[in-house]
Structures are given as structure tokens and as C-alpha cells.
Coordinates of C-alpha atoms and ligand atoms in Angstrom, one line a residue:
M970 CA 0.1 0.1 0.1
E971 CA 1.4 3.3 -1.2
L972 CA 0.3 6.6 -0.1
T973 CA 1.6 10.2 -1.7
I974 CA 1.0 13.5 -0.1
T975 CA 1.8 17.2 -1.1
R976 CA 4.9 17.5 0.6
P977 CA 4.6 18.7 4.6
D978 CA 5.6 21.1 6.6
D979 CA 7.0 21.1 10.4
W980 CA 4.6 23.7 12.2
H981 CA 7.1 23.6 15.3
L982 CA 10.6 22.2 15.6
H983 CA 13.8 22.4 18.1
L984 CA 16.8 21.7 15.7
R985 CA 19.1 23.0 18.4
D986 CA 22.5 24.2 17.3
G987 CA 26.2 23.7 15.8
A988 CA 27.1 19.8 15.4
A989 CA 23.9 18.1 17.3
M990 CA 22.0 20.5 14.5
A991 CA 23.9 18.9 11.7
A992 CA 23.6 15.7 13.1
I993 CA 19.3 15.6 13.0
L994 CA 18.6 18.7 10.1
A995 CA 18.3 16.0 7.2
A996 CA 15.9 13.6 9.0
T997 CA 13.2 16.9 8.8
A998 CA 14.2 17.9 5.5
R999 CA 14.1 14.8 3.8
R1000 CA 10.4 14.7 4.7
F1001 CA 9.4 18.5 5.3
A1002 CA 9.8 21.3 2.9
R1003 CA 9.3 24.2 5.4
A1004 CA 9.6 24.5 9.2
I1005 CA 8.6 27.1 12.0
V1006 CA 11.8 26.7 14.0
M1007 CA 12.1 27.5 17.9
P1008 CA 14.0 30.1 19.3
N1009 CA 15.2 28.2 23.0
L1010 CA 18.3 28.5 22.1
K1011 CA 21.2 29.4 24.8
P1012 CA 21.4 32.4 24.6
P1013 CA 17.7 32.8 22.9
V1014 CA 17.0 34.2 19.3
T1015 CA 14.9 37.6 20.7
T1016 CA 16.4 39.7 17.9
V1017 CA 16.2 39.7 14.0
P1018 CA 19.9 39.4 13.7
Q1019 CA 20.4 36.5 15.6
A1020 CA 17.2 34.9 13.7
D1021 CA 19.3 35.8 10.4
A1022 CA 22.8 34.2 11.5
Y1023 CA 21.0 31.0 13.0
R1024 CA 18.9 31.1 9.9
Q1025 CA 22.2 30.9 7.9
R1026 CA 23.8 28.6 9.8
I1027 CA 21.1 26.0 9.4
L1028 CA 21.1 26.6 5.8
A1029 CA 24.5 25.7 5.8
A1030 CA 24.2 22.6 7.8
L1031 CA 22.0 21.3 5.0
P1032 CA 22.7 18.4 2.8
R1033 CA 24.0 19.2 -0.7
G1034 CA 20.9 19.1 -2.8
A1035 CA 17.9 19.7 0.2
D1036 CA 15.7 21.9 -0.2
F1037 CA 14.1 22.8 2.8
E1038 CA 13.6 26.6 4.0
P1039 CA 13.5 26.9 7.6
L1040 CA 10.9 29.7 8.8
M1041 CA 12.1 31.7 12.1
T1042 CA 11.0 33.0 15.3
L1043 CA 11.7 34.9 17.8
Y1044 CA 11.8 34.3 21.4
L1045 CA 9.7 37.3 23.5
T1046 CA 11.2 38.7 26.6
D1047 CA 9.9 40.8 29.5
R1048 CA 12.3 43.5 27.5
T1049 CA 11.0 42.5 24.0
P1050 CA 10.8 46.2 22.0
A1051 CA 7.9 46.7 20.0
S1052 CA 10.7 47.9 17.0
E1053 CA 11.3 44.2 16.9
I1054 CA 8.5 42.7 16.1
E1055 CA 8.5 45.6 13.1
A1056 CA 11.4 44.2 12.3
A1057 CA 10.8 41.3 12.3
A1058 CA 7.7 41.6 10.3
R1059 CA 9.4 43.5 7.8
S1060 CA 12.4 41.0 7.5
G1061 CA 10.4 38.0 5.7
F1062 CA 12.2 35.4 7.3
V1063 CA 10.8 35.6 11.0
K1064 CA 7.3 33.8 10.8
A1065 CA 6.0 34.6 14.1
V1066 CA 6.9 35.1 17.9
K1067 CA 7.5 32.7 20.6
Y1068 CA 6.0 33.2 23.9
Y1069 CA 7.4 30.7 26.5
P1070 CA 6.5 31.4 30.2
A1071 CA 9.6 32.0 31.9
G1072 CA 10.6 28.5 33.9
A1073 CA 7.9 26.5 32.1
T1074 CA 10.3 24.1 30.3
T1075 CA 13.7 23.7 28.3
N1076 CA 15.6 27.2 28.3
S1077 CA 12.7 29.0 28.8
E1078 CA 14.2 31.0 32.0
N1079 CA 14.4 34.0 29.7
G1080 CA 10.9 34.0 29.2
V1081 CA 7.7 36.2 30.2
T1082 CA 6.9 37.0 33.5
D1083 CA 4.2 38.9 33.1
W1084 CA 1.8 39.7 30.4
R1085 CA 1.7 43.4 31.5
H1086 CA 5.4 43.6 30.4
V1087 CA 5.2 42.8 26.8
R1088 CA 1.8 44.7 25.3
A1089 CA 3.8 47.1 23.0
P1090 CA 5.1 43.9 21.6
L1091 CA 2.0 41.8 21.4
A1092 CA 0.0 45.2 20.1
A1093 CA 2.6 45.6 17.3
M1094 CA 2.4 41.6 16.6
E1095 CA -1.8 42.0 16.3
R1096 CA -1.7 45.0 13.6
L1097 CA 1.4 43.5 12.0
R1098 CA -0.6 39.9 11.8
L1099 CA 2.6 38.5 13.0
P1100 CA 1.5 35.1 14.9
L1101 CA 2.0 34.2 18.6
L1102 CA 3.0 30.9 19.3
L1103 CA 2.1 29.7 22.7
H1104 CA 3.6 26.9 24.9
G1105 CA 0.6 27.0 27.0
E1106 CA 1.5 25.8 30.4
V1107 CA 1.4 27.9 34.0
T1108 CA 4.7 27.7 35.7
D1109 CA 2.3 27.9 38.9
P1110 CA 3.8 25.2 41.5
A1111 CA 0.9 24.8 43.3
V1112 CA -1.1 23.4 39.8
D1113 CA -1.0 19.3 39.4
V1114 CA 1.0 19.6 35.9
F1115 CA -1.3 17.4 34.6
D1116 CA -3.5 20.3 34.7
R1117 CA -0.9 23.0 33.4
E1118 CA -2.4 23.4 29.8
R1119 CA -6.3 23.6 30.7
V1120 CA -5.4 26.1 33.8
F1121 CA -3.7 28.5 31.0
V1122 CA -6.2 28.4 28.9
E1123 CA -8.4 29.7 31.8
R1124 CA -5.9 31.8 33.4
H1125 CA -4.1 33.3 30.5
L1126 CA -5.6 32.4 27.1
V1127 CA -9.1 33.4 27.7
P1128 CA -7.9 37.3 28.9
L1129 CA -5.2 37.4 26.1
R1130 CA -8.0 36.7 23.9
R1131 CA -9.9 39.3 25.0
D1132 CA -7.2 42.2 25.3
F1133 CA -5.7 41.1 22.0
P1134 CA -9.1 40.0 19.7
E1135 CA -7.6 39.9 16.6
L1136 CA -4.1 39.0 17.3
R1137 CA -3.5 35.4 15.3
I1138 CA -2.0 32.5 18.1
V1139 CA -1.1 29.4 17.5
L1140 CA -1.5 27.0 20.6
E1141 CA 1.6 24.9 20.3
H1142 CA 1.4 21.2 20.8
V1143 CA -1.9 21.4 22.8
T1144 CA -2.4 18.1 24.8
T1145 CA -5.8 18.4 26.5
A1146 CA -9.5 18.0 25.6
E1147 CA -10.1 21.5 26.7
A1148 CA -7.2 23.1 24.8
V1149 CA -8.9 21.5 21.2
D1150 CA -12.5 22.8 22.3
F1151 CA -10.9 26.3 23.4
V1152 CA -9.5 26.5 19.6
R1153 CA -12.6 24.7 18.2
A1154 CA -14.5 27.5 19.6
A1155 CA -12.5 30.8 19.1
G1156 CA -12.7 31.1 15.4
P1157 CA -10.0 31.4 12.3
G1158 CA -7.4 33.6 14.3
V1159 CA -6.6 30.8 16.6
A1160 CA -5.1 27.3 15.8
A1161 CA -3.1 24.2 17.0
T1162 CA -0.5 22.4 16.6
I1163 CA -0.6 18.8 17.3
T1164 CA 2.3 16.3 17.8
A1165 CA 3.2 12.4 16.6
H1166 CA 3.9 11.3 20.4
H1167 CA 0.6 12.6 21.9
L1168 CA -1.4 11.6 19.0
L1169 CA 0.4 8.0 19.5
W1170 CA 1.0 7.9 23.4
N1171 CA -1.1 8.6 26.5
R1172 CA 0.7 9.3 30.2
N1173 CA 0.9 5.7 30.4
A1174 CA 4.0 5.4 28.4
I1175 CA 6.1 7.2 30.7
F1176 CA 5.5 4.3 33.4
Q1177 CA 5.6 1.3 31.2
G1178 CA 7.2 -1.3 33.5
G1179 CA 9.4 1.3 35.0
L1180 CA 10.5 5.4 34.4
R1181 CA 10.8 5.9 30.6
P1182 CA 12.9 9.4 30.4
H1183 CA 12.3 8.9 26.5
A1184 CA 8.7 9.4 27.1
Y1185 CA 8.7 12.2 29.2
C1186 CA 8.4 16.0 27.1
L1187 CA 6.6 19.3 27.9
P1188 CA 3.4 19.6 28.0
V1189 CA 3.6 16.1 30.0
L1190 CA 1.1 13.2 28.1
K1191 CA -1.8 13.1 29.4
R1192 CA -4.6 10.4 29.8
E1193 CA -6.6 8.5 26.9
R1194 CA -9.5 10.8 27.0
H1195 CA -7.3 13.7 26.0
R1196 CA -5.7 11.4 23.1
A1197 CA -8.4 10.6 21.7
A1198 CA -9.9 14.3 21.9
L1199 CA -6.4 15.1 19.9
L1200 CA -6.8 12.4 17.4
A1201 CA -10.7 13.6 16.7
A1202 CA -9.0 16.8 16.2
A1203 CA -6.3 15.9 13.8
T1204 CA -8.1 13.7 11.9
G1205 CA -11.4 15.9 11.4
D1206 CA -12.0 18.6 9.0
E1207 CA -11.4 21.4 11.0
P1208 CA -8.7 23.7 9.3
Q1209 CA -7.1 25.4 12.9
F1210 CA -5.0 21.9 14.1
F1211 CA -2.4 21.2 11.9
L1212 CA 0.8 19.2 12.5
G1213 CA 4.2 20.5 14.8
T1214 CA 6.2 17.7 15.6
D1215 CA 7.6 19.6 18.6
S1216 CA 10.9 17.1 17.9
A1217 CA 12.8 18.2 20.6
P1218 CA 16.4 16.0 20.8
H1219 CA 18.4 16.0 23.6
A1220 CA 21.5 14.1 24.1
R1221 CA 20.7 10.6 25.9
A1222 CA 22.9 11.5 29.3
A1223 CA 20.7 14.6 29.3
K1224 CA 17.4 12.7 29.8
E1225 CA 19.0 9.2 31.7
S1226 CA 19.9 11.6 34.5
D1227 CA 18.3 11.8 38.1
C1228 CA 16.7 15.4 36.6
G1229 CA 16.0 14.7 32.9
C1230 CA 15.4 16.9 30.4
A1231 CA 11.7 17.0 28.4
G1232 CA 11.6 16.6 25.1
I1233 CA 10.7 13.5 22.7
Y1234 CA 13.2 13.2 19.2
T1235 CA 10.6 12.4 16.6
A1236 CA 12.2 14.1 13.5
H1237 CA 13.9 10.5 12.2
A1238 CA 10.1 9.1 11.3
A1239 CA 8.5 11.8 11.5
I1240 CA 5.2 11.8 9.2
E1241 CA 5.5 7.9 9.4
L1242 CA 4.8 8.2 12.9
Y1243 CA 1.7 10.4 12.0
A1244 CA 0.4 8.1 9.3
E1245 CA 0.5 5.6 11.6
A1246 CA -1.5 8.0 14.2
F1247 CA -3.8 8.6 11.0
A1248 CA -4.1 4.4 9.5
A1249 CA -4.9 3.4 13.4
A1250 CA -7.6 6.2 13.2
G1251 CA -8.9 4.7 10.1
A1252 CA -8.4 8.1 8.7
L1253 CA -5.2 7.9 6.2
E1254 CA -6.9 10.4 3.5
R1255 CA -7.1 12.8 6.2
L1256 CA -3.6 13.0 6.4
E1257 CA -2.4 15.3 3.7
A1258 CA -5.0 18.2 4.8
F1259 CA -3.7 17.5 8.6
A1260 CA 0.2 17.5 7.3
S1261 CA 0.2 19.4 3.9
H1262 CA -2.5 22.1 3.8
R1263 CA -4.0 23.5 6.6
G1264 CA -0.5 25.1 8.2
A1265 CA 0.6 26.9 5.2
D1266 CA -3.1 28.4 4.8
F1267 CA -3.1 29.5 8.3
Y1268 CA 0.4 31.5 7.8
R1269 CA -0.6 32.4 4.5
L1270 CA 2.1 30.9 2.9
P1271 CA 1.7 28.9 -0.3
R1272 CA 1.1 25.0 -0.2
N1273 CA 4.2 23.2 -1.4
R1274 CA 3.9 21.7 -4.9
G1275 CA 6.1 18.7 -4.4
T1276 CA 5.1 15.6 -3.0
I1277 CA 6.1 12.5 -0.8
T1278 CA 5.3 8.8 -1.2
L1279 CA 4.6 6.4 2.2
Q1280 CA 4.6 2.9 2.1
R1281 CA 3.1 0.8 4.6
Q1282 CA 6.2 -1.4 4.7
P1283 CA 7.5 -1.8 8.6
W1284 CA 11.1 -1.1 9.8
T1285 CA 13.2 -1.0 13.1
V1286 CA 14.3 2.5 14.4
P1287 CA 18.1 1.9 15.7
A1288 CA 18.8 2.0 19.4
T1289 CA 20.6 5.6 19.3
L1290 CA 21.5 7.9 16.4
P1291 CA 24.3 10.5 16.5
F1292 CA 23.8 13.9 17.9
G1293 CA 26.6 15.8 17.6
D1294 CA 29.5 14.0 19.9
Q1295 CA 26.9 12.1 21.6
V1296 CA 23.7 9.7 20.9
L1297 CA 20.4 10.2 21.2
V1298 CA 17.6 7.7 21.9
P1299 CA 14.5 8.5 19.3
M1300 CA 11.0 7.4 19.9
R1301 CA 10.3 3.8 18.6
A1302 CA 13.9 2.9 19.3
G1303 CA 14.6 -0.7 18.9
E1304 CA 10.9 -0.9 17.5
T1305 CA 9.1 -0.7 14.3
V1306 CA 7.0 2.1 12.4
A1307 CA 4.4 0.7 10.4
F1308 CA 5.3 3.2 7.2
R1309 CA 8.7 4.0 5.7
L1310 CA 9.5 7.2 3.3
A1311 CA 9.8 6.2 -0.2
P1312 CA 13.4 6.4 -1.1
D1313 CA 13.4 8.0 -4.6
H1314 CA 10.7 10.8 -3.5
A1315 CA 12.6 11.1 -0.7
A1316 CA 15.9 12.5 -2.5
T1317 CA 14.3 14.0 -5.2
T1318 CA 11.3 16.5 -4.2
Ligands
LIG1831 O1 9.3 18.4 25.9 C1 9.9 19.8 25.1 N1 10.9 19.7 25.1 N2 8.6 20.6 25.6 C2 9.4 22.2 25.4 O2 8.3 22.8 25.1 C3 10.4 22.1 25.1 C4 11.1 21.4 24.2 C5 12.9 21.6 24.1 O3 13.4 22.3 23.7 O4 13.6 20.2 24.4
LIG1832 ZN1 8.7 22.8 21.3

């Protein structure tokens, strides 16, 4: 069985930098034409010149002949001036601005501590139609870690929508039925990305026969009813739900630690894993809209012209993959993935 679809885009990706980036970039470029690249480097990408330099490093690290366009983002801080947003909108290569609540996740120390500090840049984004990408979790230690997304929607997203009704928003990597409901009800200016791991796994994966650090990400995996809600949204016909892998590589040692990093690496099999989730839901014919059409439409970019072909042919994921001078453990390490990318398309599109 084969499935040919318009070449997809990844609307939420971590590429890291340096030798680590060089080791993982080809996997994404084989599958996706474009990706929204997260700015949570150390130090974060907070200015347009920094985004330009990062973009040049990504282009230089691409394999020869690769056809891949990195779409850059800026990291919003308490000190981001409106003029930086204006410069971003003018640049042509910065496509969005990322909001991390300070302390919520990997490299978020420089994130926003209070919405009152970012009213001027948010107003500029609203005016210039530059999307705001949200890591939607509260950092309040009194809130249960499994409730942090739901509480973010109530405490932050509802007031944000009220204050900036025209601001284009992507609630990134949604993990709960409540987030899905909010996005569904919000109308065309609000969208959400969904990861492959949140479609395939519920929170039991973190505790399968023991503690599984490679199944730990943020927002953390949720219960089965939430996974079912995400799958229904992804395979449904609403245009505001689209693909964003949140592939987030960390060296094996950083995950297998007494305080392991959050992040699941999926770029090695990203579209194949989504195909599995859609096939399991009997909705493979919906994959193209989710993976290749809706994100481009939301970002007001042209849809891609090339295609990729997926074959239903199981293959075994390696136990580890190179990651700079270290290794990482990819999703499904040592296990099979049911779909593979047809090699000819991968090389030529
Ligand atoms: O699991 C995650 N990993 N969630 C994030 O928000 C950040 C990411 C990373 O950069 O590793
Ligand atoms: Zn992310």
C-alpha cells in the first residue's frame, strides 16, 4: 500500500545548533519542505539579526541538494521592544514570535514573567499579523503538572483573546481536550499544532514497566481521553489543527539522569508516525490536509508543490542516533514503525 501526499511542513520544530543540529537536520529536510524553528537556544534568539544568523547556520548545515526552508521565530522576553516586532515583520524570514512562560520548560528562563510587560510587542504583532506561538502551560507550582495546560487556557488565554482579539495565535503542542475545545470555539485567528507522540501515546507510556525518560516531554503526556480528543481534532475537518512535531532532541545522558530533560525526538520518522496514528484511526485520507495544507493556509504561505510517498512497510528504528559528539534515543528506539518514506521521493522532491 502506498500513499502520496503533497510535501508536508513541520510547524513546530527544535533544531538546536552546531554539531547537534548538523546531526539531525537532514531527517527533517528529507520529509518536510519547511519548518517553524523554535528559538529556545542558549542564549535564546531574541532579535532579528540573531534569527538571520541562525537561519544562515541552518542553511549551511543542510545536505547538498536539500530543498528545505527554515521559517524563523523570535523568543519573546519581558524586554522585547515593539520595534523588534516591526523589524521581524519586515524581515520576511521571521514568521512568528514564541512565548514561553518563564521557567516552564527547556531554556525558558528568559521567557515572559508577566503579560503586562509585553503589551507593546503584542499590540505590534496584532497590528502586523505576526502570529504568537504559545507554550500554553502555567508555571504556578501549586497547579498539578497534568493540569497546567487547562489552567493556562482559563487563566491566560481567555484574557489574552479578550485584550488582543485580532492577534493570530497558535497554541502549540496541545495535549488536552480543554485546549482543543478552546481552539475549536475561538474561530479562524486561533490554531493549534499537534505532535505525533501526543497522538500515539497517553501518559501510561511514561510508566510502561518502569520509568521511561524518553517518553517525558512538556506539556507532559495526558490520559487516554485527551489523546482521543487530539486524534479526533487531527483527523477531523477543522482547518485550525495542523502538524507540528515538537521534535526536541536531547543527548541520551541529559534524559537518562536524576533530573532528565523534557523532549521527545521524532524527526527520524515524523511523517511516518503521524501516518500510523491516522491509519489506526481509519483516517489516512485526512493526513494530507493536516500535514500539508492547513498550516500553510494559516500562515498565509503557498502550499508546497512537491510530493512524498509513504509505503506501509515496517522498519526498525535504531537504538540510538548520532547527536554531535553524543547520541540520542529516538522515539520507538529498537521497535518498528509501520510506514516508511519511499526513497526516490525523499531524494528528489
Ligand atoms: O518537551 C519539550 N521539549 N517541551 C518544550 O517545550 C521544549 C522542548 C525542548 O526544547 O527540549
Ligand atoms: Zn517545542
